[in-house]
Amino acid sequence: PSLQAQTFITELSNIEIQLSQNKLKEKILENLLPFVQKGQNIDAIAPSLMELNDLSTLELITRLQEAQIKEEGLKAEYSRKHPGLIAVRKQIKHINKKIILSIENLKSSMSHRNANLEKLKKSYDKNLESLPTQERTLINLKRDYEVSSQTYNYLLKKKSENEMIKVAI
């Protein structure tokens, strides 16, 4: 392929990889939201949360987990009406609300990013139409190969990270 075609391959591959990573993050957010809304313990999905790469949300989740542990300890020692237990439960509700807002903001920003990436992808696709048919076919094949290869490597990396986290727990 020509130099221009190489540029298209690289840019389109990067856009498609970003889109697939964003879709993965959207799925994580969709799975996380019911856990938080129902007030469930989020330890079960903790390893996948590292994928979010949003420090404020991860910090809130850490605070929630700490508060839930504290609540469990207080429940074992005191009745439901103990002031310390009541205070911890209020703190948990407050943190839950913050996490829900944070997740909704993340989902919204992710949707905007995806929309912008889709527009950019369409503009590159339009530019591809100006190239000869054979070169276009070659570009699409090469791009598919690069995206598949990089996505596979990305998933292998995440799998090994999750396995390390499971071993640590």
Tab-separated table of C-alpha atoms in Angstrom:
chain	number	residue	atom	x	y	z
A	1	PRO	CA	0.000	0.000	0.000
A	2	SER	CA	0.979	3.599	-0.568
A	3	LEU	CA	2.125	5.903	2.223
A	4	GLN	CA	-1.336	7.458	2.368
A	5	ALA	CA	-2.887	4.006	2.612
A	6	GLN	CA	-0.473	3.057	5.420
A	7	THR	CA	-1.610	6.143	7.332
A	8	PHE	CA	-5.238	5.126	6.854
A	9	ILE	CA	-4.494	1.610	8.075
A	10	THR	CA	-2.750	2.872	11.193
A	11	GLU	CA	-5.354	5.491	12.057
A	12	LEU	CA	-8.342	3.248	11.415
A	13	SER	CA	-6.764	0.439	13.421
A	14	ASN	CA	-6.178	2.766	16.361
A	15	ILE	CA	-9.736	4.072	16.183
A	16	GLU	CA	-11.210	0.573	16.089
A	17	ILE	CA	-9.061	-0.550	19.015
A	18	GLN	CA	-10.145	2.469	21.053
A	19	LEU	CA	-13.769	1.735	20.183
A	20	SER	CA	-13.469	-1.882	21.311
A	21	GLN	CA	-11.761	-0.857	24.558
A	22	ASN	CA	-14.474	1.723	25.195
A	23	LYS	CA	-17.164	-0.886	24.610
A	24	LEU	CA	-15.469	-3.146	27.147
A	25	LYS	CA	-15.449	-0.295	29.665
A	26	GLU	CA	-19.120	0.421	28.936
A	27	LYS	CA	-19.967	-3.218	29.713
A	28	ILE	CA	-18.049	-3.000	32.983
A	29	LEU	CA	-19.966	0.144	33.903
A	30	GLU	CA	-23.280	-1.488	32.988
A	31	ASN	CA	-22.425	-4.462	35.215
A	32	LEU	CA	-21.200	-2.285	38.065
A	33	LEU	CA	-24.241	-0.030	38.233
A	34	PRO	CA	-26.764	-2.672	39.478
A	35	PHE	CA	-24.304	-3.822	42.154
A	36	VAL	CA	-23.987	-0.318	43.528
A	37	GLN	CA	-27.679	0.541	43.171
A	38	LYS	CA	-28.696	-2.555	45.130
A	39	GLY	CA	-26.040	-1.904	47.756
A	40	GLN	CA	-24.367	-5.244	47.112
A	41	ASN	CA	-20.796	-6.060	47.951
A	42	ILE	CA	-18.725	-5.321	44.858
A	43	ASP	CA	-15.842	-7.612	45.752
A	44	ALA	CA	-17.025	-10.084	43.114
A	45	ILE	CA	-16.285	-7.706	40.260
A	46	ALA	CA	-13.343	-5.850	41.805
A	47	PRO	CA	-10.703	-7.211	39.388
A	48	SER	CA	-12.550	-5.923	36.349
A	49	LEU	CA	-12.838	-2.447	37.863
A	50	MET	CA	-9.151	-1.810	37.294
A	51	GLU	CA	-10.018	-1.574	33.603
A	52	LEU	CA	-11.910	1.680	34.176
A	53	ASN	CA	-8.739	3.692	34.774
A	54	ASP	CA	-10.816	6.381	36.469
A	55	LEU	CA	-9.037	7.197	39.713
A	56	SER	CA	-11.911	9.058	41.382
A	57	THR	CA	-14.371	6.206	40.812
A	58	LEU	CA	-11.818	3.616	41.912
A	59	GLU	CA	-11.134	5.645	45.057
A	60	LEU	CA	-14.863	5.823	45.811
A	61	ILE	CA	-15.175	2.081	45.302
A	62	THR	CA	-12.253	1.493	47.662
A	63	ARG	CA	-13.913	3.726	50.262
A	64	LEU	CA	-17.168	1.820	49.797
A	65	GLN	CA	-15.441	-1.513	50.301
A	66	GLU	CA	-13.754	-0.214	53.469
A	67	ALA	CA	-17.066	1.075	54.805
A	68	GLN	CA	-18.754	-2.258	54.029
A	69	ILE	CA	-16.036	-4.116	55.929
A	70	LYS	CA	-16.452	-1.747	58.842
A	71	GLU	CA	-20.221	-2.289	58.731
A	72	GLU	CA	-19.766	-6.075	58.845
A	73	GLY	CA	-17.530	-5.736	61.883
A	74	LEU	CA	-19.993	-3.473	63.686
A	75	LYS	CA	-22.951	-5.717	62.835
A	76	ALA	CA	-21.199	-8.613	64.521
A	77	GLU	CA	-20.763	-6.669	67.753
A	78	TYR	CA	-23.708	-4.289	68.020
A	79	SER	CA	-27.424	-4.041	67.326
A	80	ARG	CA	-28.931	-2.265	64.312
A	81	LYS	CA	-29.587	0.856	66.391
A	82	HIS	CA	-25.984	1.404	67.473
A	83	PRO	CA	-24.899	4.972	66.524
A	84	GLY	CA	-21.663	3.757	64.936
A	85	LEU	CA	-23.511	1.296	62.731
A	86	ILE	CA	-26.077	3.911	61.742
A	87	ALA	CA	-23.287	6.342	60.833
A	88	VAL	CA	-21.469	3.750	58.715
A	89	ARG	CA	-24.682	2.890	56.863
A	90	LYS	CA	-25.273	6.580	56.107
A	91	GLN	CA	-21.712	6.806	54.855
A	92	ILE	CA	-22.276	3.769	52.616
A	93	LYS	CA	-25.449	5.315	51.151
A	94	HIS	CA	-23.614	8.576	50.534
A	95	ILE	CA	-20.704	6.825	48.813
A	96	ASN	CA	-23.163	4.729	46.760
A	97	LYS	CA	-24.820	7.903	45.471
A	98	LYS	CA	-21.442	9.363	44.521
A	99	ILE	CA	-20.433	6.176	42.724
A	100	ILE	CA	-23.714	6.073	40.801
A	101	LEU	CA	-23.207	9.682	39.678
A	102	SER	CA	-19.634	8.927	38.733
A	103	ILE	CA	-20.655	5.856	36.738
A	104	GLU	CA	-23.357	7.775	34.921
A	105	ASN	CA	-20.861	10.528	34.085
A	106	LEU	CA	-18.358	7.941	32.864
A	107	LYS	CA	-21.011	6.303	30.690
A	108	SER	CA	-21.970	9.667	29.239
A	109	SER	CA	-18.389	10.664	28.474
A	110	MET	CA	-17.756	7.206	26.999
A	111	SER	CA	-20.743	7.651	24.691
A	112	HIS	CA	-19.423	11.036	23.562
A	113	ARG	CA	-15.955	9.599	22.951
A	114	ASN	CA	-17.441	6.738	20.952
A	115	ALA	CA	-19.543	9.134	18.885
A	116	ASN	CA	-16.470	11.243	18.104
A	117	LEU	CA	-14.452	8.153	17.210
A	118	GLU	CA	-17.249	6.932	14.934
A	119	LYS	CA	-17.295	10.312	13.133
A	120	LEU	CA	-13.545	10.169	12.708
A	121	LYS	CA	-13.775	6.604	11.427
A	122	LYS	CA	-16.429	7.618	8.887
A	123	SER	CA	-14.225	10.433	7.605
A	124	TYR	CA	-11.325	8.016	7.127
A	125	ASP	CA	-13.652	5.530	5.444
A	126	LYS	CA	-14.774	8.288	3.090
A	127	ASN	CA	-11.156	9.083	2.278
A	128	LEU	CA	-10.554	5.389	1.594
A	129	GLU	CA	-13.166	5.451	-1.150
A	130	SER	CA	-10.899	7.677	-3.213
A	131	LEU	CA	-8.244	4.952	-3.372
A	132	PRO	CA	-8.180	2.232	-6.036
A	133	THR	CA	-10.244	-0.884	-5.326
A	134	GLN	CA	-7.292	-3.257	-4.940
A	135	GLU	CA	-5.517	-0.944	-2.544
A	136	ARG	CA	-8.726	-0.465	-0.560
A	137	THR	CA	-9.158	-4.234	-0.256
A	138	LEU	CA	-5.557	-4.595	0.880
A	139	ILE	CA	-6.023	-1.799	3.421
A	140	ASN	CA	-9.148	-3.407	4.852
A	141	LEU	CA	-7.439	-6.791	5.154
A	142	LYS	CA	-4.370	-5.309	6.772
A	143	ARG	CA	-6.479	-3.212	9.123
A	144	ASP	CA	-8.558	-6.227	10.163
A	145	TYR	CA	-5.373	-8.146	10.838
A	146	GLU	CA	-3.876	-5.352	12.952
A	147	VAL	CA	-7.058	-4.820	14.955
A	148	SER	CA	-7.498	-8.534	15.591
A	149	SER	CA	-3.867	-8.942	16.562
A	150	GLN	CA	-3.815	-5.967	18.921
A	151	THR	CA	-7.177	-6.880	20.446
A	152	TYR	CA	-5.965	-10.428	21.043
A	153	ASN	CA	-2.798	-9.155	22.717
A	154	TYR	CA	-4.819	-6.713	24.803
A	155	LEU	CA	-7.177	-9.458	25.962
A	156	LEU	CA	-4.262	-11.760	26.804
A	157	LYS	CA	-2.729	-8.993	28.889
A	158	LYS	CA	-6.001	-8.402	30.739
A	159	LYS	CA	-6.453	-12.117	31.300
A	160	SER	CA	-3.026	-12.413	32.890
A	161	GLU	CA	-3.680	-9.306	35.022
A	162	ASN	CA	-6.954	-10.788	36.255
A	163	GLU	CA	-5.265	-14.097	37.039
A	164	MET	CA	-2.618	-12.271	39.082
A	165	ILE	CA	-5.326	-10.387	40.955
A	166	LYS	CA	-7.192	-13.636	41.682
A	167	VAL	CA	-4.009	-15.214	43.019
A	168	ALA	CA	-3.383	-12.168	45.219
A	169	ILE	CA	-6.884	-12.362	46.688
